[in-house]
mmCIF file of C-alpha atoms in Angstrom:
data_model
loop_
_atom_site.group_PDB
_atom_site.id
_atom_site.type_symbol
_atom_site.label_atom_id
_atom_site.label_comp_id
_atom_site.label_asym_id
_atom_site.label_seq_id
_atom_site.Cartn_x
_atom_site.Cartn_y
_atom_site.Cartn_z
ATOM 1 C CA MET A 656 6.877 41.133 43.101
ATOM 2 C CA SER A 657 10.310 42.504 43.033
ATOM 3 C CA ALA A 658 13.496 40.162 42.466
ATOM 4 C CA SER A 659 17.187 40.124 41.500
ATOM 5 C CA ILE A 660 17.870 38.986 38.035
ATOM 6 C CA LEU A 661 20.596 38.466 35.849
ATOM 7 C CA LEU A 662 20.160 38.771 32.213
ATOM 8 C CA VAL A 663 22.636 37.200 29.789
ATOM 9 C CA GLU A 664 22.417 38.840 26.113
ATOM 10 C CA ASP A 665 24.812 39.399 23.821
ATOM 11 C CA GLU A 666 22.921 41.936 21.708
ATOM 12 C CA PRO A 667 23.235 45.458 23.318
ATOM 13 C CA GLY A 668 20.043 46.801 21.939
ATOM 14 C CA ILE A 669 17.760 44.311 23.163
ATOM 15 C CA ALA A 670 19.460 43.808 26.566
ATOM 16 C CA GLU A 671 19.295 47.682 27.123
ATOM 17 C CA VAL A 672 15.284 47.284 26.139
ATOM 18 C CA LEU A 673 14.891 44.229 28.567
ATOM 19 C CA CYS A 674 16.963 45.717 31.367
ATOM 20 C CA ASP A 675 14.592 49.233 31.077
ATOM 21 C CA LEU A 676 11.509 46.759 30.969
ATOM 22 C CA LEU A 677 12.635 44.678 34.167
ATOM 23 C CA ARG A 678 13.595 47.783 36.019
ATOM 24 C CA ALA A 679 10.492 49.730 35.320
ATOM 25 C CA GLU A 680 8.633 46.666 37.040
ATOM 26 C CA GLY A 681 10.840 47.070 40.229
ATOM 27 C CA HIS A 682 13.306 44.593 39.594
ATOM 28 C CA GLU A 683 17.351 44.734 40.452
ATOM 29 C CA VAL A 684 18.981 43.869 37.088
ATOM 30 C CA SER A 685 22.421 42.875 36.293
ATOM 31 C CA TRP A 686 23.472 42.240 32.595
ATOM 32 C CA ALA A 687 26.270 40.145 31.004
ATOM 33 C CA ALA A 688 27.192 40.431 27.423
ATOM 34 C CA ASP A 689 28.716 36.851 26.923
ATOM 35 C CA GLY A 690 28.462 33.489 28.455
ATOM 36 C CA ASN A 691 31.649 33.079 30.267
ATOM 37 C CA GLN A 692 30.693 36.517 32.128
ATOM 38 C CA GLY A 693 27.132 35.337 32.677
ATOM 39 C CA LEU A 694 28.241 31.953 34.220
ATOM 40 C CA SER A 695 30.696 34.187 36.543
ATOM 41 C CA LEU A 696 28.256 36.439 37.840
ATOM 42 C CA ALA A 697 25.513 33.767 37.893
ATOM 43 C CA THR A 698 27.781 31.470 40.080
ATOM 44 C CA ALA A 699 29.422 34.362 42.454
ATOM 45 C CA GLY A 700 26.221 35.907 42.776
ATOM 46 C CA THR A 701 22.532 35.512 44.650
ATOM 47 C CA PHE A 702 19.965 35.887 42.064
ATOM 48 C CA ASP A 703 16.441 35.194 42.303
ATOM 49 C CA LEU A 704 15.924 34.576 38.497
ATOM 50 C CA LEU A 705 18.272 34.009 35.186
ATOM 51 C CA VAL A 706 17.264 35.208 32.230
ATOM 52 C CA LEU A 707 19.442 33.317 29.523
ATOM 53 C CA ASP A 708 19.966 33.806 25.854
ATOM 54 C CA VAL A 709 20.655 30.583 24.362
ATOM 55 C CA MET A 710 22.959 31.769 21.236
ATOM 56 C CA LEU A 711 26.045 33.387 23.143
ATOM 57 C CA PRO A 712 29.884 34.360 22.446
ATOM 58 C CA GLY A 713 31.930 31.983 24.817
ATOM 59 C CA LYS A 714 29.413 29.479 26.683
ATOM 60 C CA SER A 715 26.100 29.077 25.435
ATOM 61 C CA GLY A 716 22.783 29.526 27.344
ATOM 62 C CA TYR A 717 22.812 25.912 27.839
ATOM 63 C CA ASP A 718 26.174 25.606 29.437
ATOM 64 C CA ILE A 719 25.370 28.582 31.798
ATOM 65 C CA CYS A 720 21.939 26.799 32.841
ATOM 66 C CA ARG A 721 23.774 23.343 33.432
ATOM 67 C CA GLY A 722 26.835 25.164 35.273
ATOM 68 C CA VAL A 723 24.713 26.796 37.868
ATOM 69 C CA ARG A 724 22.217 24.054 38.576
ATOM 70 C CA GLU A 725 25.563 21.703 39.191
ATOM 71 C CA ALA A 726 26.702 24.562 41.418
ATOM 72 C CA GLY A 727 23.509 24.260 43.392
ATOM 73 C CA PHE A 728 21.508 27.264 42.293
ATOM 74 C CA ASP A 729 17.768 26.675 43.127
ATOM 75 C CA GLY A 730 16.200 30.044 41.439
ATOM 76 C CA GLY A 731 14.315 30.238 38.494
ATOM 77 C CA ILE A 732 15.904 30.093 34.981
ATOM 78 C CA LEU A 733 14.030 31.347 31.947
ATOM 79 C CA MET A 734 15.855 30.954 28.457
ATOM 80 C CA LEU A 735 15.252 33.082 25.263
ATOM 81 C CA THR A 736 16.150 32.217 22.059
ATOM 82 C CA ALA A 737 15.498 32.461 18.320
ATOM 83 C CA ARG A 738 14.998 28.494 17.983
ATOM 84 C CA GLY A 739 11.644 27.405 18.175
ATOM 85 C CA GLN A 740 12.507 23.477 17.430
ATOM 86 C CA VAL A 741 11.082 21.167 20.197
ATOM 87 C CA ASP A 742 14.343 19.486 20.442
ATOM 88 C CA ASP A 743 16.019 22.929 21.731
ATOM 89 C CA ARG A 744 13.287 23.510 24.130
ATOM 90 C CA VAL A 745 13.793 19.836 25.297
ATOM 91 C CA GLN A 746 17.361 20.641 25.531
ATOM 92 C CA GLY A 747 16.840 23.662 27.558
ATOM 93 C CA LEU A 748 14.303 22.223 30.181
ATOM 94 C CA ARG A 749 16.707 18.886 30.527
ATOM 95 C CA THR A 750 19.932 21.489 31.593
ATOM 96 C CA GLY A 751 17.508 22.706 34.470
ATOM 97 C CA ALA A 752 15.572 25.662 32.757
ATOM 98 C CA ASP A 753 12.333 26.208 34.319
ATOM 99 C CA ASP A 754 10.915 27.940 31.182
ATOM 100 C CA TYR A 755 11.566 28.820 27.669
ATOM 101 C CA LEU A 756 10.530 31.830 25.670
ATOM 102 C CA VAL A 757 11.118 32.160 21.412
ATOM 103 C CA LYS A 758 12.030 35.526 19.976
ATOM 104 C CA PRO A 759 10.470 37.376 18.802
ATOM 105 C CA PHE A 760 7.959 37.807 22.122
ATOM 106 C CA ASP A 761 6.063 40.471 23.214
ATOM 107 C CA PRO A 762 7.181 42.228 26.375
ATOM 108 C CA ASP A 763 4.084 41.868 27.981
ATOM 109 C CA GLU A 764 4.419 38.276 27.585
ATOM 110 C CA LEU A 765 7.803 38.371 29.064
ATOM 111 C CA LEU A 766 7.061 40.280 32.141
ATOM 112 C CA ALA A 767 4.059 37.792 32.706
ATOM 113 C CA ARG A 768 6.157 34.499 32.450
ATOM 114 C CA ILE A 769 8.587 36.082 34.988
ATOM 115 C CA ASP A 770 5.907 36.962 37.290
ATOM 116 C CA ALA A 771 4.504 33.652 37.120
ATOM 117 C CA LEU A 772 7.940 31.759 37.610
ATOM 118 C CA LEU A 773 8.411 34.037 40.698
ATOM 119 C CA ARG A 774 5.055 33.236 42.246
ATOM 120 C CA ARG A 775 5.515 29.690 41.702
ATOM 121 C CA LEU A 776 9.454 29.795 43.013
ATOM 122 C CA ARG A 777 8.091 31.588 46.303
ATOM 123 C CA LYS A 778 5.270 29.203 46.785
ATOM 124 C CA THR A 779 7.315 26.427 46.994
ATOM 125 C CA GLU A 780 9.871 27.722 49.413
ATOM 126 C CA LEU A 781 9.796 25.386 52.263
ATOM 127 C CA THR A 782 10.712 26.088 55.844
ATOM 128 C CA PRO A 783 13.554 23.699 56.774
ATOM 129 C CA VAL A 784 12.195 21.333 59.545
ATOM 130 C CA MET A 785 13.862 20.088 62.723
ATOM 131 C CA THR A 786 11.836 17.046 63.293
ATOM 132 C CA ILE A 787 9.751 14.729 61.010
ATOM 133 C CA ARG A 788 7.675 11.502 61.321
ATOM 134 C CA PHE A 789 7.100 9.307 58.509
ATOM 135 C CA GLY A 790 6.006 5.592 58.398
ATOM 136 C CA ALA A 791 7.876 4.177 61.216
ATOM 137 C CA ILE A 792 10.712 6.655 60.993
ATOM 138 C CA SER A 793 11.191 9.528 63.758
ATOM 139 C CA ALA A 794 13.987 12.097 62.997
ATOM 140 C CA ASP A 795 15.453 14.563 64.945
ATOM 141 C CA PHE A 796 17.818 16.569 62.908
ATOM 142 C CA SER A 797 18.941 18.831 65.621
ATOM 143 C CA LYS A 798 19.749 16.233 67.899
ATOM 144 C CA GLY A 799 21.112 13.798 65.314
ATOM 145 C CA GLU A 800 18.826 10.988 66.708
ATOM 146 C CA PHE A 801 16.991 8.609 64.419
ATOM 147 C CA LEU A 802 14.535 5.821 65.514
ATOM 148 C CA LYS A 803 12.357 3.257 63.586
ATOM 149 C CA ASP A 804 9.851 1.766 65.401
ATOM 150 C CA GLY A 805 11.175 3.278 68.606
ATOM 151 C CA GLN A 806 14.523 2.015 68.433
ATOM 152 C CA PRO A 807 17.774 3.614 67.421
ATOM 153 C CA LEU A 808 18.316 3.626 63.917
ATOM 154 C CA PRO A 809 22.086 4.234 62.957
ATOM 155 C CA LEU A 810 22.532 6.479 60.087
ATOM 156 C CA SER A 811 25.892 7.565 58.956
ATOM 157 C CA ALA A 812 26.347 11.376 58.911
ATOM 158 C CA LYS A 813 26.037 11.121 55.288
ATOM 159 C CA GLU A 814 23.208 9.524 55.092
ATOM 160 C CA ALA A 815 21.574 11.812 57.864
ATOM 161 C CA GLU A 816 22.645 14.820 55.817
ATOM 162 C CA LEU A 817 21.082 13.298 52.652
ATOM 163 C CA LEU A 818 18.136 12.652 54.437
ATOM 164 C CA ARG A 819 17.585 15.941 55.934
ATOM 165 C CA LEU A 820 18.430 17.884 52.507
ATOM 166 C CA LEU A 821 15.797 15.539 50.662
ATOM 167 C CA VAL A 822 13.236 16.315 53.619
ATOM 168 C CA ASN A 823 14.043 20.175 53.400
ATOM 169 C CA HIS A 824 13.302 20.027 49.586
ATOM 170 C CA ARG A 825 9.986 17.838 50.485
ATOM 171 C CA GLY A 826 7.737 17.595 47.201
ATOM 172 C CA GLN A 827 10.449 18.981 44.922
ATOM 173 C CA VAL A 828 12.939 17.112 42.692
ATOM 174 C CA VAL A 829 16.817 17.248 44.122
ATOM 175 C CA THR A 830 19.067 16.655 41.129
ATOM 176 C CA ARG A 831 22.174 14.565 41.924
ATOM 177 C CA GLU A 832 24.441 17.404 41.032
ATOM 178 C CA THR A 833 22.634 19.547 43.990
ATOM 179 C CA ILE A 834 23.234 16.804 46.230
ATOM 180 C CA LEU A 835 27.033 16.485 45.396
ATOM 181 C CA SER A 836 27.686 20.307 45.953
ATOM 182 C CA GLN A 837 25.430 20.186 49.073
ATOM 183 C CA ILE A 838 26.729 17.074 50.677
ATOM 184 C CA TRP A 839 30.115 16.171 49.379
ATOM 185 C CA LYS A 840 30.996 19.825 48.240
ATOM 186 C CA ASP A 841 32.558 18.762 45.191
ATOM 187 C CA GLN A 842 35.029 16.803 46.665
ATOM 188 C CA PRO A 843 37.048 15.017 43.762
ATOM 189 C CA PHE A 844 36.416 11.429 42.505
ATOM 190 C CA ILE A 845 33.104 11.756 43.791
ATOM 191 C CA THR A 846 30.586 10.904 41.237
ATOM 192 C CA PRO A 847 26.576 10.542 40.807
ATOM 193 C CA ARG A 848 26.920 6.996 41.504
ATOM 194 C CA THR A 849 27.996 7.868 44.991
ATOM 195 C CA VAL A 850 24.691 9.435 45.344
ATOM 196 C CA ASP A 851 22.465 6.659 43.952
ATOM 197 C CA VAL A 852 24.482 4.355 46.362
ATOM 198 C CA HIS A 853 23.821 6.302 49.324
ATOM 199 C CA ILE A 854 20.161 6.543 48.551
ATOM 200 C CA ALA A 855 20.055 2.627 48.249
ATOM 201 C CA TRP A 856 21.532 2.604 51.676
ATOM 202 C CA LEU A 857 19.271 5.033 53.231
ATOM 203 C CA ARG A 858 16.371 3.312 51.580
ATOM 204 C CA GLN A 859 17.321 -0.205 53.228
ATOM 205 C CA LYS A 860 17.929 1.395 56.454
ATOM 206 C CA ILE A 861 14.325 3.268 56.905
ATOM 207 C CA GLY A 862 12.682 0.372 55.127
ATOM 208 C CA ASP A 863 11.204 2.912 52.566
ATOM 209 C CA GLN A 864 7.833 2.690 51.571
ATOM 210 C CA GLY A 865 7.711 5.193 48.677
ATOM 211 C CA HIS A 866 9.167 8.171 50.619
ATOM 212 C CA ILE A 867 11.992 8.675 48.333
ATOM 213 C CA VAL A 868 11.039 8.720 44.838
ATOM 214 C CA THR A 869 13.344 8.210 41.810
ATOM 215 C CA VAL A 870 12.820 10.867 39.170
ATOM 216 C CA ARG A 871 14.295 9.191 35.933
ATOM 217 C CA GLY A 872 17.258 11.382 34.398
ATOM 218 C CA GLU A 873 16.971 14.128 36.943
ATOM 219 C CA GLY A 874 17.353 13.017 40.594
ATOM 220 C CA TYR A 875 15.185 12.264 43.880
ATOM 221 C CA ARG A 876 12.086 13.390 45.553
ATOM 222 C CA PHE A 877 10.793 12.997 49.083
ATOM 223 C CA GLU A 878 7.647 12.483 49.670
ATOM 224 C CA VAL A 879 5.424 12.223 52.993
#
């Protein structure tokens, strides 16, 4: 299961060993030696997985993780750190990491965690839908037609885009930052509160019966 991986690690010796280890498994690996370079490469590239050391020159691994998630990166993120405290692990997960491995670690465990993360990510890849029915709602995104109980349902362009984004990530949490970057394209003066307001309007129009679930502190999830 090969993947494109970015390793951000400031210790050259460790980085060389990890790059060789990952390449031996068939992965394509890029390396950044500091946080600023890591964030630049991560946001400019098309990586399947980021492996981030937490303590880095410049920006920390937490900063990179938060930055790429806000930019819409939906690949895997594995944090590496010498820290083992619960608070540090929680901070990493809250900034958008998928998994956390404390140094020193066994190389086989690193490979096993990467394989498991890649399997999970690829298993959850969903095919975008053009039409969907849920509750009293029928949506045809290709035609921009929406019905409620068979009657036309007037959705604004942003509400339609928001519904489509949630539907295409059904069963998965979509963060407010991802919604902002995908729908509002990082327009100035647009805040996460804008997302909440549009979610409320959308729920009111579709007569939501629990299809759009609020995930506290993270974002929203669409359930059929």
